[in-house]
PDB file of C-alpha atoms in Angstrom:
ATOM      1  CA  LEU A   1     108.306  97.009  77.728  1.00 90.00           C
ATOM      2  CA  VAL A   2     106.715  93.851  78.282  1.00 91.00           C
ATOM      3  CA  LEU A   3     105.417  92.262  81.881  1.00 88.00           C
ATOM      4  CA  ALA A   4     103.857  89.320  81.104  1.00 81.00           C
ATOM      5  CA  GLN A   5     103.838  87.655  84.531  1.00 77.00           C
ATOM      6  CA  GLN A   6     102.186  83.520  85.573  1.00 72.00           C
ATOM      7  CA  THR A   7      99.255  83.882  87.180  1.00 75.00           C
ATOM      8  CA  SER A   8     100.727  82.746  90.923  1.00 71.00           C
ATOM      9  CA  SER A   9     100.830  84.611  93.933  1.00 70.00           C
ATOM     10  CA  PHE A  10     103.999  86.620  93.784  1.00 70.00           C
ATOM     11  CA  GLY A  11     102.859  87.741  90.375  1.00 68.00           C
ATOM     12  CA  LYS A  12      99.318  88.901  92.140  1.00 75.00           C
ATOM     13  CA  TYR A  13     101.087  90.879  94.891  1.00 78.00           C
ATOM     14  CA  GLN A  14     103.861  92.163  93.338  1.00 82.00           C
ATOM     15  CA  MET A  15     104.561  95.666  91.641  1.00 86.00           C
ATOM     16  CA  PRO A  16     107.821  95.968  89.640  1.00 90.00           C
ATOM     17  CA  ALA A  17     108.898  99.571  89.264  1.00 92.00           C
ATOM     18  CA  LYS A  18     110.629  98.724  86.084  1.00 94.00           C
ATOM     19  CA  LEU A  19     106.788  99.021  84.860  1.00 95.00           C
ATOM     20  CA  PHE A  20     106.754 102.717  86.153  1.00 95.00           C
ATOM     21  CA  GLU A  21     110.309 103.233  85.022  1.00 95.00           C
ATOM     22  CA  ALA A  22     109.399 102.631  81.263  1.00 96.00           C
ATOM     23  CA  MET A  23     105.684 104.580  81.700  1.00 96.00           C
ATOM     24  CA  SER A  24     108.014 107.629  83.100  1.00 95.00           C
ATOM     25  CA  MET A  25     109.900 107.152  79.929  1.00 96.00           C
ATOM     26  CA  ALA A  26     107.147 107.658  76.950  1.00 96.00           C
ATOM     27  CA  LYS A  27     106.885 103.566  76.810  1.00 93.00           C
ATOM     28  CA  PRO A  28     103.649 101.629  75.881  1.00 91.00           C
ATOM     29  CA  VAL A  29     103.596  98.619  78.104  1.00 94.00           C
ATOM     30  CA  ILE A  30     101.969  95.431  77.433  1.00 96.00           C
ATOM     31  CA  VAL A  31     101.032  93.673  81.414  1.00 95.00           C
ATOM     32  CA  THR A  32      99.325  90.532  81.967  1.00 93.00           C
ATOM     33  CA  ASP A  33      95.642  90.429  83.780  1.00 92.00           C
ATOM     34  CA  ILE A  34      97.222  90.340  87.253  1.00 90.00           C
ATOM     35  CA  GLY A  35      96.832  92.295  90.101  1.00 88.00           C
ATOM     36  CA  ASP A  36      97.184  95.838  90.236  1.00 91.00           C
ATOM     37  CA  LEU A  37      98.860  96.067  86.370  1.00 93.00           C
ATOM     38  CA  PRO A  38      96.571  96.346  84.588  1.00 94.00           C
ATOM     39  CA  GLU A  39      95.018  99.645  86.600  1.00 95.00           C
ATOM     40  CA  VAL A  40      98.886 101.352  86.337  1.00 95.00           C
ATOM     41  CA  VAL A  41      98.833 100.947  82.644  1.00 95.00           C
ATOM     42  CA  GLY A  42      94.856 101.698  81.967  1.00 94.00           C
ATOM     43  CA  LYS A  43      94.091 102.822  78.633  1.00 92.00           C
ATOM     44  CA  THR A  44      98.355 103.183  77.835  1.00 93.00           C
ATOM     45  CA  GLY A  45      99.143  99.991  76.933  1.00 93.00           C
ATOM     46  CA  GLU A  46      97.589  96.325  76.480  1.00 94.00           C
ATOM     47  CA  VAL A  47      96.326  94.408  78.627  1.00 95.00           C
ATOM     48  CA  ILE A  48      96.698  90.278  77.770  1.00 95.00           C
ATOM     49  CA  THR A  49      94.993  87.703  79.444  1.00 91.00           C
ATOM     50  CA  GLU A  50      97.608  85.479  79.586  1.00 84.00           C
ATOM     51  CA  PRO A  51     100.952  85.729  79.013  1.00 84.00           C
ATOM     52  CA  SER A  52     101.233  83.297  75.697  1.00 89.00           C
ATOM     53  CA  THR A  53     102.764  83.841  72.458  1.00 92.00           C
ATOM     54  CA  GLU A  54      99.954  84.380  70.411  1.00 94.00           C
ATOM     55  CA  ALA A  55      98.725  86.774  73.160  1.00 94.00           C
ATOM     56  CA  LEU A  56     101.928  88.749  72.562  1.00 93.00           C
ATOM     57  CA  LYS A  57     101.523  88.855  68.719  1.00 94.00           C
ATOM     58  CA  GLU A  58      98.111  90.060  68.692  1.00 94.00           C
ATOM     59  CA  ALA A  59      99.152  93.024  71.857  1.00 94.00           C
ATOM     60  CA  PHE A  60     102.182  94.277  69.672  1.00 92.00           C
ATOM     61  CA  LYS A  61      99.696  93.841  66.232  1.00 93.00           C
ATOM     62  CA  THR A  62      97.645  96.060  68.038  1.00 92.00           C
ATOM     63  CA  LEU A  63     100.338  98.470  69.159  1.00 90.00           C
ATOM     64  CA  ARG A  64     101.542  98.559  66.125  1.00 89.00           C
ATOM     65  CA  GLN A  65      98.584 100.070  64.528  1.00 90.00           C
ATOM     66  CA  GLY A  66      98.270 102.399  66.610  1.00 85.00           C
ATOM     67  CA  ASN A  67      99.910 105.564  67.616  1.00 87.00           C
ATOM     68  CA  ILE A  68     103.229 104.391  69.388  1.00 90.00           C
ATOM     69  CA  ALA A  69     104.531 107.728  69.815  1.00 91.00           C
ATOM     70  CA  GLN A  70     101.152 108.856  71.721  1.00 92.00           C
ATOM     71  CA  LYS A  71     100.592 105.973  73.817  1.00 92.00           C
ATOM     72  CA  GLY A  72     104.101 106.265  75.466  1.00 94.00           C
ATOM     73  CA  HIS A  73     103.100 110.166  75.675  1.00 95.00           C
ATOM     74  CA  GLU A  74      99.783 109.122  77.734  1.00 95.00           C
ATOM     75  CA  ALA A  75     102.140 106.485  79.577  1.00 96.00           C
ATOM     76  CA  ARG A  76     104.556 109.613  80.885  1.00 96.00           C
ATOM     77  CA  LYS A  77     101.758 111.492  81.777  1.00 96.00           C
ATOM     78  CA  ARG A  78      99.465 109.116  83.783  1.00 95.00           C
ATOM     79  CA  ALA A  79     102.866 107.721  85.450  1.00 95.00           C
ATOM     80  CA  CYS A  80     104.352 111.294  86.508  1.00 94.00           C
ATOM     81  CA  GLY A  81     100.633 112.351  87.116  1.00 94.00           C
ATOM     82  CA  ARG A  82      99.658 109.414  89.645  1.00 94.00           C
ATOM     83  CA  TYR A  83     102.323 107.611  90.647  1.00 90.00           C
ATOM     84  CA  SER A  84     105.516 109.933  90.717  1.00 89.00           C
ATOM     85  CA  GLU A  85     107.868 110.409  93.882  1.00 88.00           C
ATOM     86  CA  ARG A  86     106.232 113.932  94.828  1.00 92.00           C
ATOM     87  CA  VAL A  87     102.547 112.786  94.126  1.00 89.00           C
ATOM     88  CA  ILE A  88     103.078 109.593  96.289  1.00 91.00           C
ATOM     89  CA  GLY A  89     104.621 111.463  98.900  1.00 93.00           C
ATOM     90  CA  GLN A  90     101.248 114.278  99.193  1.00 93.00           C
ATOM     91  CA  GLN A  91      99.147 111.402  99.701  1.00 91.00           C
ATOM     92  CA  LEU A  92     100.508 110.099 101.704  1.00 93.00           C
ATOM     93  CA  GLN A  93     101.660 113.237 103.566  1.00 94.00           C
ATOM     94  CA  SER A  94      97.448 113.581 103.431  1.00 94.00           C
ATOM     95  CA  ILE A  95      96.995 110.699 105.804  1.00 95.00           C
ATOM     96  CA  ILE A  96      99.436 111.037 108.096  1.00 95.00           C
ATOM     97  CA  ASP A  97      98.082 114.464 108.463  1.00 93.00           C
ATOM     98  CA  ASN A  98      94.384 112.783 108.742  1.00 93.00           C
ATOM     99  CA  LEU A  99      96.054 110.585 111.426  1.00 93.00           C
ATOM    100  CA  VAL A 100      97.697 112.764 113.620  1.00 90.00           C
ATOM    101  CA  HIS A 101      94.942 114.979 113.860  1.00 80.00           C
TER     102      HIS A 101
END
């Protein structure tokens, strides 16, 4: 999956669900260095500084030179371990419990 977003307030403050879907399906992703996208992806994909043809070409080249299946496995592990409904639910419940007590 490629999320080559433009630098704008719209791109900076959104988090597309398709990012989590792709990662949970063991697909490595290429994202632009905007907002929290690099934090979500971590080292499981490629982060480009700008959405240009040359940057995308280099990101694809880097992915192809590595072990794409391993990157995908790492992406799934990260998505399920940090961003699954269960994990997020537990975090929210903990916050609510702390506010109530």
